[in-house]
Amino acid sequence: MSLQLRLRAHPERAILLASESHALVFRRSNSSTVADLSAPGQSAPHYKCMVEFASLSTINLEEFPILPLSTIQGALGLINIKNDVYLCVISGAVRVATVRPGETVQRILSVDFYCLNRDDFDYEQQGEINQHSAENINTYSYDFRDSLPDHPCHELKKILGGGTFYYSVNFDLTNRLQNRSLKESTFDIDSLDEDFLWNSYMIDPLTRFRSRLGGKERKALDQTRILTFAIRGYVLTITVPASSSPIRGIRSNLPSTLTLISRLSCRRAGTRFNARGTDDDGNVANFVETETVYWHPANLCFSYTQVRGSVPMFWEQAPGIIPGQQKIQITRSREATQPAFDKHFEHLALKYGRVHILNLLSESKPGEIELTTRYKRHIALSPLNQAADLEGLAGQQLLQHSQFDFHAETKGPGGYEAAIGVKKLIHQCAEGFAYFLCDEVESRILYQGPDSGTVTTWPTAIREQAGVFRTNCLDCLDRTNLIQNIISQMALESFFDHRNGHATTDFWMRHSSVWADNGDALSKIYAGTGALKSSFTRHGKMSLAGAIADARKSAARIYINNFADKGRQNTIDMLLGRLINQLPVHLCDPINDYVTAELKRRMNEYTTTEDILIFVGTFNVNGRRGDRKEDLSAWLCPELRLSQQNPEIVAVGFQEIVELSPQQIMSTDPVELQAWEKAVGATLNENARKNSSEEYVLVRSGQLVGAALMIFVKSRVLNRIKNVEGGVKKTGLSGIAGNKGAVAVRFDYANTPMCFLTAHLAAGFANYEERNRDYHTITHGLRFQRNRRIKDHDTIIWLGDFNYRIGLSDEKVRWLVSVGDLETLYQNDQLNLQMVAGQAFKHYSEARITFMPTYKYNNGTDDYDTSIPAWCDRVLRKGNNLRQIDYATAPLRFSDHRPVYATFQCTISNIDESLRENLVHAISKQRKQNIGDSVGGGGGDDEELTGYKPIAPGLPPASSDRYKWWLDSGLRAQSDIRQPKTGLIMNHQRISNPFTPSSEPDWVMLPKSSVPQGLMNKKSETGTAQSVNPNVTAKPGNLTIAEVAHASNRELSNMPEQQIETQNPEVAAASASSFTRGPAPPIPRKPIEFVIFNERNLELSSSGKLDSAADLSVQLHVIGSTLKHQSSINALPPSDKPPLASNQWTIPCLSATSSVRLPDQPQASPILALPKNPAQASSGSSGLLDDDIVGAQYFPSLQPIRRS
C-alpha cells in the first residue's frame, strides 16, 4: 500500500503522511520538556513533536504541497540527531516473500529522513538535482551538492537501505508461525516480539500515540499501514513447481512455496569484534532465529525453527591483521558468569521449550578449546540441566548438549561432506522436537447460540515444535549456517515421511540455494562480507572457485573488521537509541491527550458497574472414572448465604480425570471430559430448579490429558459473554507430554476480560522450583488468539492441583493438623513462601485457609495416608475488581484429594459505546474550538495548544499564549466571591499573597457612620459633571473629595478599575488607619479638588485648609469608559512634600505605563488612576472625564467582573 508524503514549509513547517482516507501530521515543537528523568545525570531536554491523526476530509491539503519524490511505503519512526527531529520513511521497497496466501514480506531498498524543524537538507529529497551520473557527462562535471555537508542521517540511510531490513503490512513478521495467529493475514501490533523489532526505538513514540487513541481511531490508523515494523536478517520465498513438490496427490498440479525467515535479535546487536558473548541480561551477540516454512496448496503449512548465537559467556576478541590470530579473552570468572548464562537459557526454555546445544567449536584449537571447556562447565551447572520429575517416568532434561568439532570432522578426505555426520548425533532429539504443522480442518461450534452446530473450516495446529536446536561456532556464521541447513533438511524429511512424500533433487537444490543466500546475508551484517563455505552449502561440494572466493572474503573481513566496524557499530547504536546522552523524541497529541484525560475523568458518564457472583471449584479425582456418578452437590452447591447462591459464572476444574499412564499422557481422550461435563451440568441445573432460578449453559470446556476446565454461565447472561477462547500449555516431559500443564478459557463479560486456568503442576516434595518453572512456562507460553496473554485480563483466577507441599517433617505436620494449628502450617507452606519471595504467582492473592490439608487421604476415609499432608489444591486470584467471599472444602471422599471451592464477588464494567463516542466528539470539538485546530495554519508551541496542567486540584491550569486562566473563551473571568453577610467589606490589611500566613481576617465590618451615602455624576448637556454637593462647583474634568466620599458601592461596582499608587508614608499610614473598625475619618469642611493640568504634574488644590493627612487617605478610582490602559504615578519623598496647610500640592507624574517606587519608602496605598495618554490631560480638554463613571470606596480594590 503506497502512501503520500506532503511537506508544508510556511507558516509553520509540517509533514503529512496520507493514506487514501486518513493522515498523520507531524511538526516539531518550539520548546522542550523537562530533562529526562530516566537518564540519571542528564539535564538535556526531550525534543517534542506534535502529531495528529485525522481524516483527510478535515485537512486542507492545499497547504501541503506534494514533493517530487512523494510516494512512500511507510514510516519507521522518529529520531533525534544533533538537537533536530527527523521522520524516517521508507521510500523504496520490493516484495521478496509470500509465506502463505495473503502474507507478504517486503525488503527495504531505501529510506529518507525529513527534518521537522529545518529545511537545510531538503535538497536530498528534491530529485531534480544531479539526476545524471558524472560518468555520463565528463570527468570535470561538478555537482554542487559535493560542497554541501553530509546529511546527519547519512549513515542511518546506508544501513537501513542496505537490503537487510524487511517488513510486512499484513502479518506479524517478528513472531514465528507457531506463536502467532493461525488465521492468515492477521496483524496485531500489540503482540510484536521486541527482541527482533529493529526500529523499536524510533517507532516507540508512535506506538505510544497509537495506544492513546480510541478503538475506532486505533483501528483506522492500523488500516492505513503508516506505522511500519521492521526486522533485520534475511527473508526469501522460492517457488517449488508441481513437478518437484514432495507431496503428491492433493492439488498436485499447483506449485508450492519454500520460505526462509531469519530474524536477527536487536538486544545485543553489533559487528563481529565489537559484540561478543553475552551481557548481564543474558542477551547474546549475533542471535538469530531462523524459520523454514513450507506451504502446500492443500493448505498444509510446515514450520521449523532453530536458533544460533554467540557462546553465552563474557568474552572478547580483538581484531588483528593475521587471520586466526585474534586472541580470545574470557573476562569474567565462572561464578560471575553463571547468572547471565542461566538467564539466557531460561529465556530460551520459556520461549521454545527444550533446548539442545550443538557446539561446533574446536576441542583442540587454541582459544576455542578454552571456550568449549568453560561452556561445558556452565551447562553442567545450569538448573535447566536437571531431569524433570515425571512421577516414575523416564526424565527429560530441558537443556541438552552435543559437541561436534566441525574442523576435526571435516578435516579428512571427505571435506565438508563429512558434516552430514551431525545427523547421527542429533537424530533422536530431532524426532522428539518434531515440527509445527497446521492444516484447515472442519470444526463445529458446540456452545449454544445462533451459530450453534455450524461447521466451519479453520486453520488448526496438528503438531507443535517442542524444542529448539541452538547451534554455535565462534562467529555463528559459516560453520553454523552449513549445519543449520542440514538440520532444516532433517525436519523437512521427517515431515515428508509422515505424509508419504519424497523430495526430489531439484527441491533440495532449491533448499540449499536459499540457505546459502541466508548465510551470505547474515555474514554481511555481522562480519561485513558473505559467508565462507557458501559454495559447498549451495552446490553440495567445494570447488576451486569457491575456495578462491573464501580467500577473498577473508581478506575483506580483515580490512572491514579493523577499519570500518567501529563506524558501523556506532550507527547501529544510534539506530537502537543506545548512544551516550541520546534522548528519545517526545510525541504530543494535543487534542487526543486532552480527550483521553477528560474521558478518564468523566468515565462515570458512560460507564456503569454491577456486581456478579463467581463460583470456582477444583478437584483431583485420582483417575476414578465410576465416581463421577456420585452426588457432587456438596461441592458444587454448598450451603451458602442466600445472596451467594445461584452465581452467574461457575468455573470447574478437574485433574487426573484419566489415569496418567505412559500411553495416556501423549494423547487426550474426550470421552471422560464429556462425562464430567454432564455430571457437573446436571448437578448445577438440579439445584437451579430447586431455587427456581435459570439453568446453566456450558460456554466452553477444554482438556489436556487428565486436566479439564469447564465454564458454565446463567442462560440470562449468555448474551453478555463474548470472545470465548481456549488454550492449553503442556509442561510434562519438557513440554512434550500433557500429564502436567494447564487448560485456560478466556472471555469478555460485558467490558471486563476474564481468564480462568486449571493447572496440574510438577509433583514431588522438593520440586518447588520445577513447579515455579511450570508456572512461568504457562504464563509465558499460553497464548490465545491475537496473541493475547494471561496477564492481559482484568480478572484472573487459577484453580487446580498445584502440588506445593508443607516444608515440615511428617510428624510435625500431623501434630499441627491434630491440634488445628493452621497458621503454623501455612507459614511453612511452599506456595505461600514462593509467593512472598516473588518466585511464583507474583501479584496473586489467596484467601485465608481455614480448612485442613486436602492431600493425601485414604480413599473413602478422612484419614491421611503415609504421605505428608499438604494443601495441594488451591484457588488464587488477581484483579482489583475481585472480592473473595468463601474458601472451603467439601466432604467428598472417593479420591485421595478433597475438592476445594471459592466464591467471589466481581465488579463488572459496562461501557455504553454510543455515549462514549458522543462524549469523545463533544470534548474534541469543544477543545478544537478553544485552542484551534493543530493541523491548520499557525505556529506556536505545544503549550499554546495544550496549556499546562493544574498544580493542585481545584486550581485552573497555568496560562499559555493562547490560553489564559483568567479568561473564559476570550471573556473576562467572573468572580463568584460574595460578602458573607451585609455590612462586611474586604480587609485591606490582609496580605495580598493568599499563601502567606496571616492573622488578619478576610472580611471586616464597616461602621455605619463611614458608609458612603452615594454619589451620582450627572452629565449636563455641555458635558460638565454635576456635584451632589451644592457648595462645590466642579470645573470640567475635576472631581472633589466630597463627591468621591459619597459614592455608593453599587456605583463603584460598575466601574472598570485603574489605579495610581502613592508612597507618602504619612498618607499610607493614614490610609491604613482609616480602614480599622474605629470611626471613619472626618469629611473636610471645605472640599479638596484634584486637578490634572499637564503631562508631568498632578495638582491638588483646595479652597480651605486640610485638617490632617487623613483627609487624603481616600482611595480613588477614576476610570474612563473610553480609556484602555493605565499609568501609575508616585509621590515624592516626604522631604519634598509641601505642608498640609498649603492650599495646593504639586506632585510630578511619571510617563505613561511606567511605575517607579522610590527606595526605602513604606508600603503605599493607591490613590488615583491616570489615562494611557497623559497628553490628553495636558491638552486641557474639558471632556476628559465627561463620559467617565467616577467614585471612591473605602476598600483597596474591586473584584474582577465579566465584560463581554
mmCIF file with all atom_site columns, C-alpha atoms in Angstrom, residues 6 84 108 331 485 572 615 674 932 1100:
data_model
loop_
_atom_site.group_PDB
_atom_site.id
_atom_site.type_symbol
_atom_site.label_atom_id
_atom_site.label_alt_id
_atom_site.label_comp_id
_atom_site.label_asym_id
_atom_site.label_entity_id
_atom_site.label_seq_id
_atom_site.pdbx_PDB_ins_code
_atom_site.Cartn_x
_atom_site.Cartn_y
_atom_site.Cartn_z
_atom_site.occupancy
_atom_site.B_iso_or_equiv
_atom_site.pdbx_formal_charge
_atom_site.auth_seq_id
_atom_site.auth_comp_id
_atom_site.auth_asym_id
_atom_site.auth_atom_id
_atom_site.pdbx_PDB_model_num
ATOM 1  C CA . ARG A 1 6    ? 3.489   16.157  1.725  1.00 0.00 ? 6    ARG A CA 1
ATOM 2  C CA . ASP A 1 84   ? 16.916  18.063  15.390 1.00 0.00 ? 84   ASP A CA 1
ATOM 3  C CA . ILE A 1 108  ? 13.590  -2.110  2.272  1.00 0.00 ? 108  ILE A CA 1
ATOM 4  C CA . THR A 1 331  ? 36.710  -11.530 31.054 1.00 0.00 ? 331  THR A CA 1
ATOM 5  C CA . ASN A 1 485  ? 20.966  -26.241 6.557  1.00 0.00 ? 485  ASN A CA 1
ATOM 6  C CA . ILE A 1 572  ? 23.764  0.535   14.981 1.00 0.00 ? 572  ILE A CA 1
ATOM 7  C CA . PHE A 1 615  ? -18.169 -19.907 41.882 1.00 0.00 ? 615  PHE A CA 1
ATOM 8  C CA . GLN A 1 674  ? -17.883 -35.241 28.194 1.00 0.00 ? 674  GLN A CA 1
ATOM 9  C CA . GLY A 1 932  ? -7.742  25.871  17.424 1.00 0.00 ? 932  GLY A CA 1
ATOM 10 C CA . LEU A 1 1100 ? -4.207  69.008  44.319 1.00 0.00 ? 1100 LEU A CA 1
#
